[in-house]
Amino acid sequence: MNSNSPITSLKGIGEKTGTLFHRIGVDTVGELLSYYPRTYDIYEKPVTFANLEMEKPQAVTGFLRKAPDTRKIRNLSVTTCVLEEFGAYLHLTWFNMPFLKNTLTPGSTYIFRGRVQKKKGRMVMEHPEIYTPQAYEELLNTMQPIYGLTAGLSNKTVTKAVRQALDSLELNPEYLPNEIRTRQELAEYNFALRAIHFPVKKSDLILARKRLVFDEFFLFLLALRQLKEQAQVQKNECVMERVGETMKLLASLPYELTGAQKKVWEEIQSDLSGPKVMNRLIQGDVGSGKTVVAVLALLSAVANGYQGALMAPTEVLAKQHMASVEELLRGAHLQEEIVLLTGSMTAKEKRQAYEKIESGEAKIVIGTHALIQNQVKFHRLGLVITDEQHRFGVRQRETFTEKGSHPHVLVMSATPIPRTLAIIIYGDLDISVIDELPANRLPIKNCVVDESYRPTAYRFLEKEIAAGRQIYIICPMVEENPELEIENVVDYTRKLRETLSSSITIEYLHGKMKASEKNEIMERFVQGVIHILVSTTVIEVGVNVPNATVMMVENAERFGLAQLHQLRGRVGRGSHQSYCIFVSASDSKDTKKRLEILNQSNDGFYIASQDLKLRGPGDLFGLRQSGLLEFRIGDVFTDAKILQTASEEAGKLLKKDPRLECKEHDALNKKLVQYRESGLVKMSL
Ligand code: ADP
Ligand code: MG
């Protein structure tokens, strides 16, 4: 067995479990080992009832006076019992475990461990784990890995598989140069790999994590620098002069570009006509108006006799871009052949698109990942644009670029990161910032409320709809899960239809729907036929319906702040006053504090930095919470320091040995090749 062996070569993992692993992106033993725990469970000393904190896994010692009760509710069996301690009560509940009635013996003491919630004024622990005091004693102070899972795959299965893989694989050769390891005090690789899965103590985990985060950034940066080197020597083979068409488009806009948009458009034009090929990132907060700048660039390519292509991470977004490009060109009385290419198109439609793209009849091509498939061949591609670039990997950007002969590259992102970090992470790109919102925008009004506020909120929604506006409501889940009291789009929509006036059209949208259904719903929402769209976070990126003025997020406590900010960016895009209602089902203090940050500010950068402050760097259990750039383990915010040192070390190393040809860098070079082939940043949609 080696790290390329299929996951099914592990004992106890057959075809069926293999497919489950495939769903979490693990096909080989090596991938399993880099499937790091999401967090860890620490078995701490039991606490007294009076010291219980909400929403945090804790253990209590409980003396069972009588046997638990089992009842049937709908088709669910619910087992409950009540513990008492100095006059304080704790209710325990289990679902579909009727046998507990017989296994838990009255008159005995057990340790129960789980999360405590307040429900109807009671303290409730749902699905607590059960231990005898002796069994718990053995677990005390150990850290158990918790992995990201999928339905049917248990944490136990993953844990066992990882343990087996660690025990049966040969040790990896150390590939980091010794000098760097010593200078940065980095743990040995095999130690780090074992300790990240099964830390014996917290200090081991900290060491392991530091090493693996460093590696991840280091490899990423090395790969990036190599890209940049290639790009820098590349002279401009697609010279695009300034043309009358873009002036015409500008003159036809119903608004004037903001100063920031003008500045960025100027930078782009000077790249396009300059001596070197363009490699530029446009960074601008949600709603800052990146699309129109992209369209200007596309038009410039076309007017100069080239094709221009725009890639978006979701089909909904690609279609929306198609519509806005058409509208903008129509407004300027310009006619160019625009072709859409997405995965859900029929084979025939795709074939027609391929032909138009290859013959050059298609001037502007807009699509999803479908654009970077092998079958797509361009006639004379001069410009590629990637929207919401953090949703794509560097590898995909590369593939996109390879569709032409050194086309200009523009990538757009709303990720609010400080410039110093941006320079490192987007090392291969020049950076333009749109740091100004269009002037007609009214700041979004925010409120953070609890569930009791819903009736008031609904009355408000009805008023907005009566005034002609539209509304988004976000729920975290697609369908009901009886064990979790979390809102789901399907039931929520049903309930809402019953509650609100029947003249209001309410539909739902989620990622598990067919692309064609999603498109249809989105189209009707864009046309204003649907008044309320109940959705999961599939609409998180890029969606632009300026008439929508309310964003209501249910279970807001379950989302990261960066994500909530993106969601909020769906409203406040037109001239109407917009509102954001964050409904929190948790009364934990930390949650309130976190959500309060959103309440204070509409500025993505401020929010990200406050979020970081609140969590503090080195927050082991907040791994990757920023939700920005899908690194496996590193987080560009919390690990900014490591990112900085990895960047310095990468720079030093490449200065000494630019192609990593020295014998002592063999192992590193091999690792880097592997890394580049694996695709850096996971595609998330
Ligand atoms: P994002 O930067 O999030 O991609 P969009 O490009 O989708 O933002 O723009 C959001 C909205 O702002 C669109 O409806 C667009 O027409 C409008 N818009 C863009 N630039 C301006 C401007 N200078 N003045 C007024 N509205 C603008
Ligand atoms: Mg956008």
XYZ file of C-alpha atoms and ligand atoms in Angstrom:
713
model
C 0.000 0.000 0.000
C 1.198 3.516 -0.760
C -0.442 6.910 -0.688
C -1.805 6.458 -4.201
C -3.566 3.205 -3.311
C -7.348 3.433 -3.509
C -9.116 3.943 -0.233
C -10.734 0.541 -0.685
C -7.356 -1.108 -0.177
C -7.823 -0.405 3.525
C -9.293 -3.258 5.509
C -12.986 -2.868 6.186
C -13.602 -0.379 3.394
C -15.531 -1.886 0.541
C -17.094 -0.400 -2.564
C -20.008 1.055 -0.659
C -17.995 2.892 1.973
C -15.601 3.827 -0.819
C -18.359 5.823 -2.542
C -19.081 7.620 0.704
C -15.424 8.588 0.986
C -15.521 9.723 -2.613
C -18.275 12.125 -1.651
C -16.011 13.902 0.811
C -13.282 14.086 -1.808
C -11.221 11.145 -0.596
C -10.329 8.470 -3.144
C -6.828 7.457 -2.138
C -5.063 6.653 1.108
C -2.938 9.773 0.677
C -6.024 11.939 0.343
C -7.419 10.361 3.464
C -4.355 11.404 5.414
C -4.707 14.979 4.259
C -8.361 14.935 5.219
C -7.615 16.722 8.459
C -10.060 16.790 11.352
C -12.493 19.660 11.326
C -12.059 20.001 15.044
C -11.356 17.923 18.138
C -13.382 16.786 21.010
C -11.673 17.195 24.343
C -12.999 15.041 27.133
C -12.881 17.452 30.004
C -13.844 16.953 33.630
C -17.589 16.825 34.255
C -19.026 20.185 35.326
C -21.774 20.991 37.793
C -25.186 21.934 36.408
C -24.731 25.462 37.653
C -21.565 25.825 35.573
C -22.967 24.473 32.305
C -22.447 26.718 29.314
C -24.777 26.698 26.347
C -23.875 25.194 22.965
C -20.611 23.657 24.009
C -19.922 19.956 24.489
C -19.578 19.241 28.200
C -19.898 16.312 30.536
C -22.023 16.052 33.648
C -22.242 13.409 36.322
C -25.779 12.195 36.681
C -27.463 9.911 39.178
C -30.397 8.111 37.584
C -33.365 7.896 39.953
C -35.673 6.012 37.639
C -35.601 4.373 34.247
C -35.920 6.685 31.201
C -39.246 7.231 29.462
C -39.837 6.355 25.821
C -42.604 7.929 23.744
C -43.549 7.989 20.081
C -43.778 11.373 18.400
C -44.798 11.124 14.747
C -42.608 8.266 13.534
C -39.852 9.068 15.956
C -39.216 7.374 19.264
C -38.062 9.830 21.898
C -36.349 8.675 25.082
C -36.051 11.153 27.916
C -34.975 11.404 31.496
C -34.429 14.202 33.976
C -31.395 14.657 36.199
C -31.378 16.727 39.322
C -28.494 18.378 41.115
C -28.965 20.734 44.058
C -32.368 21.787 42.790
C -31.226 22.356 39.195
C -32.656 20.119 36.448
C -31.184 18.852 33.225
C -33.366 17.108 30.621
C -31.751 14.426 28.492
C -33.250 13.404 25.140
C -32.376 10.710 22.630
C -34.065 10.004 19.302
C -34.687 6.528 17.941
C -32.785 4.786 20.711
C -35.646 3.052 22.582
C -33.270 0.369 23.886
C -31.743 2.905 26.267
C -34.755 2.367 28.460
C -33.325 -1.019 29.300
C -29.595 -0.293 29.253
C -29.654 2.631 31.662
C -30.129 1.211 35.141
C -31.936 3.225 37.790
C -29.828 3.788 40.905
C -26.585 4.058 38.894
C -24.381 7.007 38.157
C -23.353 7.816 34.588
C -21.404 10.491 32.801
C -23.480 12.170 30.086
C -21.755 14.299 27.528
C -23.270 16.630 24.944
C -24.296 20.151 24.064
C -26.729 21.943 26.321
C -29.452 24.146 24.910
C -32.175 26.208 26.502
C -35.574 25.096 25.286
C -38.761 26.604 26.631
C -36.845 27.687 29.674
C -35.416 24.223 30.329
C -31.860 23.055 30.067
C -31.803 20.236 27.528
C -28.982 17.982 26.397
C -29.846 16.232 23.150
C -28.251 12.940 22.224
C -25.696 12.893 24.993
C -23.024 10.230 24.850
C -23.211 7.869 27.805
C -20.260 6.549 29.818
C -19.709 4.753 33.065
C -17.527 6.847 35.396
C -14.662 4.366 34.896
C -14.886 4.509 31.096
C -14.924 8.292 31.221
C -11.906 8.374 33.499
C -9.918 6.693 30.723
C -10.986 9.241 28.112
C -10.355 12.181 30.393
C -8.226 14.907 28.748
C -7.776 13.023 25.492
C -8.509 14.700 22.166
C -10.610 12.854 19.634
C -10.625 13.943 15.985
C -13.894 15.084 14.450
C -14.051 14.852 10.693
C -16.321 16.461 8.153
C -18.828 13.759 7.239
C -21.525 12.905 4.762
C -24.751 10.964 5.283
C -23.920 7.329 5.968
C -20.302 7.931 6.855
C -19.631 7.986 10.585
C -16.842 9.695 12.436
C -15.854 6.307 13.767
C -15.375 4.878 10.267
C -13.173 7.765 9.206
C -11.177 7.645 12.434
C -10.536 3.935 12.076
C -9.521 4.293 8.441
C -7.082 7.075 9.251
C -5.541 5.064 12.066
C -5.089 2.073 9.808
C -3.566 4.202 7.043
C -1.113 5.808 9.457
C -0.077 2.420 10.771
C 0.369 0.706 7.428
C 1.979 3.370 5.264
C 5.710 3.771 5.088
C 7.087 6.978 6.500
C 7.301 9.913 4.128
C 10.692 11.334 3.312
C 11.142 14.805 4.792
C 10.927 17.180 1.857
C 11.392 20.564 3.502
C 15.014 21.714 3.415
C 16.571 21.279 6.857
C 17.616 24.860 6.988
C 14.030 26.073 6.721
C 12.786 23.579 9.273
C 15.338 24.672 11.812
C 14.882 28.350 11.173
C 11.103 28.204 11.452
C 11.042 25.565 14.189
C 8.855 23.228 12.233
C 8.018 19.733 13.400
C 8.971 16.674 11.381
C 6.411 15.808 8.697
C 5.439 12.289 9.802
C 5.048 13.434 13.369
C 2.846 16.300 12.225
C 0.656 14.034 10.139
C 0.065 11.646 13.009
C -0.444 14.353 15.579
C -2.931 16.324 13.526
C -5.197 13.276 13.494
C -4.436 11.895 16.924
C -2.901 14.547 19.135
C -1.756 13.192 22.456
C -1.683 16.641 23.975
C -2.602 20.107 22.927
C 0.969 21.274 22.483
C 1.555 18.478 19.939
C -1.469 19.609 18.026
C -0.204 23.172 17.924
C 3.159 22.001 16.561
C 1.552 19.697 14.026
C -0.809 22.313 12.802
C 1.933 24.892 12.426
C 3.962 22.511 10.277
C 1.074 21.518 8.036
C -0.166 25.064 7.611
C 3.340 26.140 6.726
C 3.630 23.347 4.161
C 0.328 24.198 2.605
C 1.172 27.869 2.181
C 4.745 27.113 1.176
C 3.807 24.750 -1.649
C 1.051 27.081 -2.757
C 3.431 30.015 -2.897
C 6.156 28.084 -4.715
C 3.670 27.023 -7.352
C 2.392 30.563 -7.584
C 5.841 32.125 -7.964
C 6.579 29.771 -10.815
C 3.400 30.930 -12.510
C 4.309 34.529 -11.991
C 7.741 34.031 -13.436
C 6.211 32.627 -16.586
C 3.744 35.460 -16.792
C 6.255 38.224 -16.272
C 8.409 37.395 -19.212
C 5.366 37.047 -21.416
C 5.052 39.910 -23.790
C 1.711 41.172 -24.962
C 0.713 39.221 -28.045
C -2.867 40.452 -28.013
C -2.459 44.190 -28.132
C -5.788 45.912 -27.627
C -5.962 49.580 -28.400
C -8.493 51.951 -26.934
C -11.644 51.862 -29.009
C -14.779 53.912 -29.606
C -17.081 51.031 -28.653
C -16.196 51.180 -24.962
C -16.783 54.955 -24.967
C -20.151 54.316 -26.503
C -20.997 51.802 -23.799
C -19.903 54.211 -21.078
C -22.033 56.972 -22.573
C -25.088 54.714 -22.644
C -24.945 53.672 -18.976
C -27.761 54.985 -16.797
C -25.116 55.980 -14.250
C -21.611 57.332 -14.212
C -18.761 55.041 -13.165
C -17.486 55.689 -9.672
C -14.022 57.144 -9.334
C -12.714 53.723 -8.298
C -14.283 52.013 -11.306
C -12.782 54.622 -13.624
C -9.350 54.173 -12.099
C -9.488 50.387 -12.479
C -10.762 50.595 -16.041
C -7.855 52.904 -16.789
C -5.398 50.373 -15.335
C -6.914 47.616 -17.435
C -6.764 49.639 -20.621
C -3.169 50.473 -20.081
C -2.392 46.755 -19.510
C -4.266 45.687 -22.623
C -2.391 48.083 -24.855
C 0.930 47.810 -23.007
C 4.067 45.751 -23.620
C 3.285 42.848 -21.270
C 0.345 40.523 -21.022
C -2.211 41.472 -18.355
C -2.515 39.431 -15.145
C -4.774 41.454 -12.933
C -7.025 40.939 -9.946
C -9.933 43.287 -9.331
C -10.799 43.289 -5.689
C -14.003 45.016 -4.720
C -16.547 44.483 -1.995
C -19.914 43.020 -2.943
C -21.958 45.509 -4.935
C -19.010 47.700 -5.884
C -19.772 47.195 -9.581
C -17.138 44.833 -10.907
C -19.293 43.422 -13.681
C -19.491 46.562 -15.786
C -15.701 46.879 -15.724
C -15.420 43.281 -16.920
C -17.874 43.976 -19.727
C -15.855 46.980 -20.837
C -12.778 44.764 -21.038
C -14.657 42.099 -23.012
C -15.906 44.712 -25.419
C -12.426 46.060 -25.885
C -11.193 42.570 -26.793
C -13.969 42.099 -29.334
C -13.527 45.505 -30.928
C -9.864 44.672 -31.385
C -10.701 41.456 -33.229
C -10.309 39.000 -30.340
C -12.671 36.743 -28.467
C -13.284 37.367 -24.780
C -14.487 34.781 -22.265
C -15.983 35.089 -18.808
C -16.168 32.172 -16.354
C -18.408 32.151 -13.283
C -18.589 29.534 -10.512
C -22.294 28.753 -10.792
C -24.757 28.344 -13.581
C -27.118 30.877 -12.043
C -24.368 33.448 -12.079
C -23.261 32.632 -15.632
C -26.805 33.124 -16.890
C -27.120 36.356 -15.016
C -23.884 37.650 -16.527
C -25.143 36.656 -19.957
C -28.292 38.692 -19.382
C -26.456 41.753 -18.106
C -23.904 41.726 -20.923
C -26.720 41.517 -23.441
C -28.550 44.355 -21.768
C -25.503 46.591 -21.564
C -24.621 46.033 -25.220
C -28.194 46.534 -26.329
C -28.306 49.797 -24.421
C -25.300 50.987 -26.371
C -26.713 49.724 -29.709
C -23.821 47.334 -30.072
C -24.318 43.913 -31.562
C -21.900 41.142 -30.808
C -22.511 37.426 -30.870
C -22.604 36.218 -27.259
C -22.601 32.511 -26.499
C -23.459 30.770 -23.236
C -21.886 27.472 -22.246
C -22.943 25.621 -19.104
C -23.003 22.035 -17.917
C -26.774 21.649 -17.962
C -27.164 22.463 -21.651
C -28.171 19.564 -23.890
C -25.524 17.815 -25.957
C -26.892 19.469 -29.060
C -26.844 22.951 -27.562
C -23.308 22.384 -26.396
C -22.216 21.215 -29.820
C -23.643 24.338 -31.394
C -21.832 26.467 -28.840
C -18.530 24.633 -29.458
C -18.851 25.268 -33.188
C -19.514 28.956 -32.788
C -16.617 29.299 -30.368
C -14.201 27.442 -32.614
C -15.204 29.246 -35.795
C -14.875 32.608 -34.126
C -18.501 33.481 -34.755
C -18.913 33.760 -30.982
C -17.246 36.965 -29.879
C -18.058 36.862 -26.190
C -18.308 33.518 -24.430
C -19.835 33.243 -20.968
C -20.076 30.075 -18.922
C -19.208 27.901 -15.988
C -16.455 25.274 -15.640
C -17.878 23.935 -18.881
C -15.623 26.522 -20.534
C -12.448 24.750 -19.512
C -13.404 21.300 -20.775
C -11.281 19.735 -23.505
C -13.885 20.054 -26.225
C -13.870 23.834 -26.038
C -11.546 25.366 -28.606
C -11.364 29.071 -29.271
C -10.635 30.807 -32.534
C -8.726 33.802 -31.278
C -9.019 34.148 -27.540
C -7.526 37.405 -26.303
C -8.987 37.832 -22.827
C -10.155 35.497 -20.069
C -12.047 36.751 -17.028
C -12.829 34.718 -13.905
C -15.569 36.030 -11.659
C -15.621 35.185 -7.951
C -12.137 33.861 -8.419
C -11.824 32.457 -4.891
C -14.220 29.741 -6.003
C -11.687 28.459 -8.481
C -8.280 26.947 -8.117
C -5.120 28.306 -9.604
C -5.047 25.206 -11.759
C -8.416 26.037 -13.266
C -7.327 29.571 -13.956
C -4.314 28.112 -15.732
C -6.414 25.759 -17.822
C -8.680 28.626 -18.766
C -5.678 30.682 -19.852
C -4.325 27.796 -21.910
C -7.428 28.008 -24.083
C -5.738 30.868 -25.899
C -2.251 31.820 -26.871
C -1.211 34.007 -23.933
C -4.498 35.862 -23.520
C -4.889 38.671 -21.027
C -6.129 37.503 -17.653
C -8.527 39.322 -15.363
C -9.862 37.806 -12.158
C -12.478 39.335 -9.920
C -13.043 38.763 -6.249
C -15.078 40.192 -3.401
C -12.848 38.596 -0.789
C -12.063 41.325 1.693
C -8.440 40.763 2.535
C -5.848 43.346 3.414
C -3.539 44.376 0.651
C -0.453 42.903 2.305
C -2.084 39.474 2.336
C -3.508 39.892 -1.148
C -0.054 40.529 -2.550
C 1.147 37.235 -1.116
C -1.827 35.103 -2.006
C -2.289 36.509 -5.450
C 1.443 36.700 -5.961
C 1.091 36.088 -9.663
C -1.254 39.007 -10.185
C -1.292 42.788 -10.204
C -4.006 44.128 -7.969
C -6.662 46.757 -8.595
C -9.047 47.748 -5.868
C -12.558 49.138 -6.254
C -12.822 50.750 -2.855
C -15.918 52.835 -3.364
C -19.582 51.932 -3.666
C -21.861 53.620 -6.217
C -23.184 56.847 -4.781
C -26.885 56.033 -5.092
C -26.635 53.341 -2.441
C -28.291 53.765 0.894
C -26.499 51.875 3.652
C -28.247 48.601 4.465
C -30.176 48.635 7.739
C -29.427 45.603 9.884
C -30.950 43.918 12.850
C -30.114 40.817 14.861
C -33.204 39.278 16.435
C -34.426 36.073 18.007
C -37.141 33.796 16.691
C -39.924 35.550 18.594
C -39.489 38.481 16.222
C -40.669 36.463 13.223
C -44.298 37.666 13.135
C -43.111 41.268 13.108
C -40.616 40.431 10.404
C -43.304 38.804 8.273
C -45.511 41.885 8.526
C -42.552 43.909 7.370
C -41.953 41.565 4.428
C -45.564 41.956 3.345
C -45.192 45.708 3.414
C -42.072 45.588 1.266
C -43.782 43.283 -1.226
C -46.776 45.592 -1.368
C -44.332 48.360 -2.266
C -43.125 46.242 -5.174
C -39.926 44.875 -3.642
C -38.620 41.293 -3.408
C -37.114 39.233 -0.621
C -34.562 36.535 0.082
C -34.847 34.211 3.043
C -31.897 31.933 3.771
C -32.132 28.645 5.660
C -29.098 26.496 6.423
C -30.606 23.145 5.437
C -32.281 21.695 2.380
C -34.596 19.222 4.058
C -35.778 18.297 7.489
C -33.468 16.518 9.860
C -35.480 15.442 12.900
C -32.427 15.502 15.133
C -31.597 19.098 14.450
C -33.817 22.045 15.071
C -32.542 23.959 12.105
C -34.689 25.654 9.494
C -34.798 23.979 6.095
C -35.934 25.521 2.826
C -38.593 22.937 1.987
C -40.585 23.113 5.232
C -39.948 26.789 5.698
C -41.457 27.518 2.297
C -44.500 25.441 3.127
C -45.004 27.167 6.460
C -44.488 30.584 4.928
C -47.070 29.912 2.234
C -49.548 29.058 4.985
C -48.695 32.145 7.013
C -48.498 34.864 4.390
C -51.220 36.116 2.070
C -51.869 33.754 -0.836
C -51.245 36.555 -3.322
C -47.550 36.351 -2.452
C -45.537 33.958 -4.597
C -42.953 32.012 -2.635
C -40.508 29.520 -4.141
C -37.426 27.764 -2.948
C -33.983 27.116 -4.340
C -31.233 24.768 -3.206
C -28.125 23.072 -4.507
C -29.668 19.637 -4.828
C -32.186 20.799 -7.430
C -31.581 20.149 -11.118
C -29.736 22.955 -12.854
C -32.686 23.555 -15.156
C -35.057 23.949 -12.201
C -32.650 26.317 -10.496
C -32.363 28.391 -13.640
C -36.105 28.590 -14.019
C -36.646 29.724 -10.438
C -33.861 32.275 -10.699
C -35.248 33.606 -13.950
C -38.695 34.069 -12.428
C -37.160 35.799 -9.455
C -35.212 38.125 -11.736
C -38.432 38.919 -13.642
C -40.130 39.759 -10.369
C -42.732 36.993 -10.641
C -41.491 35.369 -7.443
C -41.786 37.663 -4.435
C -39.948 35.634 -1.854
C -37.098 33.288 -2.614
C -36.335 30.847 0.184
C -32.872 29.506 -0.471
C -29.782 27.845 0.893
C -26.515 29.654 0.391
C -26.452 28.721 -3.305
C -27.269 32.362 -3.969
C -24.352 33.495 -1.871
C -22.117 34.643 -4.687
C -22.708 37.199 -7.347
C -26.472 37.108 -7.723
C -27.755 40.541 -8.694
C -31.434 41.426 -8.403
C -31.452 45.137 -7.516
C -35.183 45.070 -6.758
C -34.629 42.705 -3.816
C -34.452 44.748 -0.640
C -34.694 42.318 2.251
C -32.316 39.544 3.200
C -33.583 37.500 6.102
C -31.217 34.813 7.388
C -32.610 32.065 9.618
C -30.239 30.340 12.055
C -27.755 33.094 11.393
C -25.622 31.684 14.205
C -24.689 28.781 11.955
C -22.934 30.888 9.339
C -19.508 32.473 9.283
C -19.386 36.245 9.266
C -17.713 36.421 5.883
C -20.490 34.290 4.476
C -23.201 36.399 6.087
C -21.606 39.472 4.622
C -21.666 37.875 1.165
C -25.314 37.022 1.657
C -26.088 40.541 2.733
C -24.404 41.697 -0.455
C -27.390 40.349 -2.388
C -29.443 43.345 -1.261
C -28.671 47.040 -1.306
C -27.850 46.814 -5.004
C -30.336 49.357 -6.232
C -31.613 52.735 -5.127
C -34.176 51.405 -2.618
C -33.477 51.230 1.086
C -32.491 47.629 1.907
C -32.667 45.613 5.086
C -30.988 42.612 6.585
C -32.617 40.576 9.321
C -30.401 38.050 11.054
C -32.519 35.619 13.029
C -30.530 33.795 15.646
C -31.820 30.715 17.401
C -29.032 30.744 19.921
C -28.764 32.816 23.044
C -25.101 32.152 23.575
C -23.157 35.318 24.388
C -20.411 34.633 21.867
C -22.898 34.285 19.037
C -24.553 37.561 19.965
C -21.216 39.327 20.004
C -20.252 37.895 16.639
C -23.500 38.830 14.932
C -23.356 42.257 16.509
C -20.307 42.943 14.313
C -22.510 42.647 11.252
C -24.941 44.995 12.858
C -22.239 47.598 13.304
C -20.808 47.638 9.845
C -21.432 47.032 6.157
C -17.750 46.984 5.366
C -16.431 43.528 4.461
C -12.892 44.284 5.457
C -13.846 45.658 8.857
C -16.015 42.608 9.481
C -13.283 40.160 8.615
C -10.795 41.910 10.862
C -13.213 42.130 13.797
C -14.105 38.497 13.390
C -10.431 37.702 13.610
C -10.001 39.837 16.718
C -12.894 38.158 18.438
C -11.586 34.703 17.753
C -7.984 35.665 18.247
C -5.183 34.190 16.181
C -4.200 30.627 16.867
C -7.779 29.733 17.629
C -7.329 26.033 17.061
C -10.967 25.253 16.950
C -11.890 27.959 14.574
C -9.931 26.320 11.797
C -10.767 27.798 8.436
C -13.687 29.787 9.695
C -13.103 32.746 7.496
C -14.385 30.682 4.595
C -12.036 32.522 2.291
C -9.870 30.595 -0.109
C -10.295 26.947 0.486
C -7.003 25.945 1.957
C -7.188 22.563 3.587
C -5.927 23.649 6.935
C -4.427 27.113 6.723
C -6.557 30.200 7.149
C -5.270 33.362 5.558
C -6.534 35.452 8.437
C -5.734 33.467 11.524
C -2.500 32.148 10.076
C -1.391 35.412 8.505
C 1.958 35.207 10.320
C 2.752 31.745 8.999
C 1.705 32.898 5.550
C 4.182 35.727 5.829
C 7.089 33.493 6.837
C 6.201 30.890 4.201
C 6.287 33.676 1.656
C 9.714 34.849 2.810
C 11.109 31.324 2.809
C 9.723 30.609 -0.643
C 11.348 33.786 -1.898
C 14.733 32.908 -0.395
C 14.649 29.373 -1.699
C 13.778 30.321 -5.260
C 16.483 32.946 -5.260
C 19.053 30.264 -4.480
C 17.623 27.548 -6.681
C 14.973 28.973 -9.041
C 14.052 25.642 -10.655
C 14.655 23.507 -7.583
C 17.301 21.579 -9.475
C 19.754 21.006 -6.613
C 19.866 17.412 -5.473
C 18.853 18.392 -1.938
C 15.611 19.825 -3.302
C 14.617 16.676 -5.182
C 12.017 15.579 -2.672
C 10.541 19.058 -2.493
C 10.369 19.347 -6.249
C 8.580 16.028 -6.475
C 6.106 17.113 -3.849
C 5.523 20.360 -5.718
C 4.782 18.582 -8.979
C 2.278 16.392 -7.146
C 0.782 19.434 -5.538
C 0.315 21.282 -8.790
C -1.344 18.318 -10.351
C -3.778 17.910 -7.510
C -5.379 21.322 -8.142
C -4.694 23.750 -5.382
C -7.912 25.045 -4.177
C -10.841 22.742 -4.085
C -13.735 23.670 -6.282
C -16.658 24.127 -4.021
C -19.668 24.185 -6.306
P -20.293 43.158 -7.791
O -19.089 44.026 -7.649
O -20.763 42.623 -6.488
O -20.117 42.090 -8.843
P -22.215 44.200 -9.676
O -21.238 44.400 -10.777
O -23.127 43.050 -9.786
O -21.460 44.139 -8.275
O -23.022 45.571 -9.514
C -24.075 45.716 -8.594
C -25.129 46.677 -9.101
O -24.631 48.010 -9.161
C -25.613 46.369 -10.497
O -27.012 46.456 -10.516
C -24.987 47.450 -11.359
O -25.790 47.758 -12.471
C -24.908 48.616 -10.415
N -23.814 49.559 -10.685
C -22.558 49.254 -11.085
N -21.799 50.378 -11.182
C -22.589 51.408 -10.807
C -22.397 52.829 -10.685
N -21.218 53.410 -10.966
N -23.447 53.577 -10.268
C -24.633 52.997 -9.980
N -24.885 51.684 -10.071
C -23.885 50.887 -10.486
Mg -20.227 40.096 -9.094
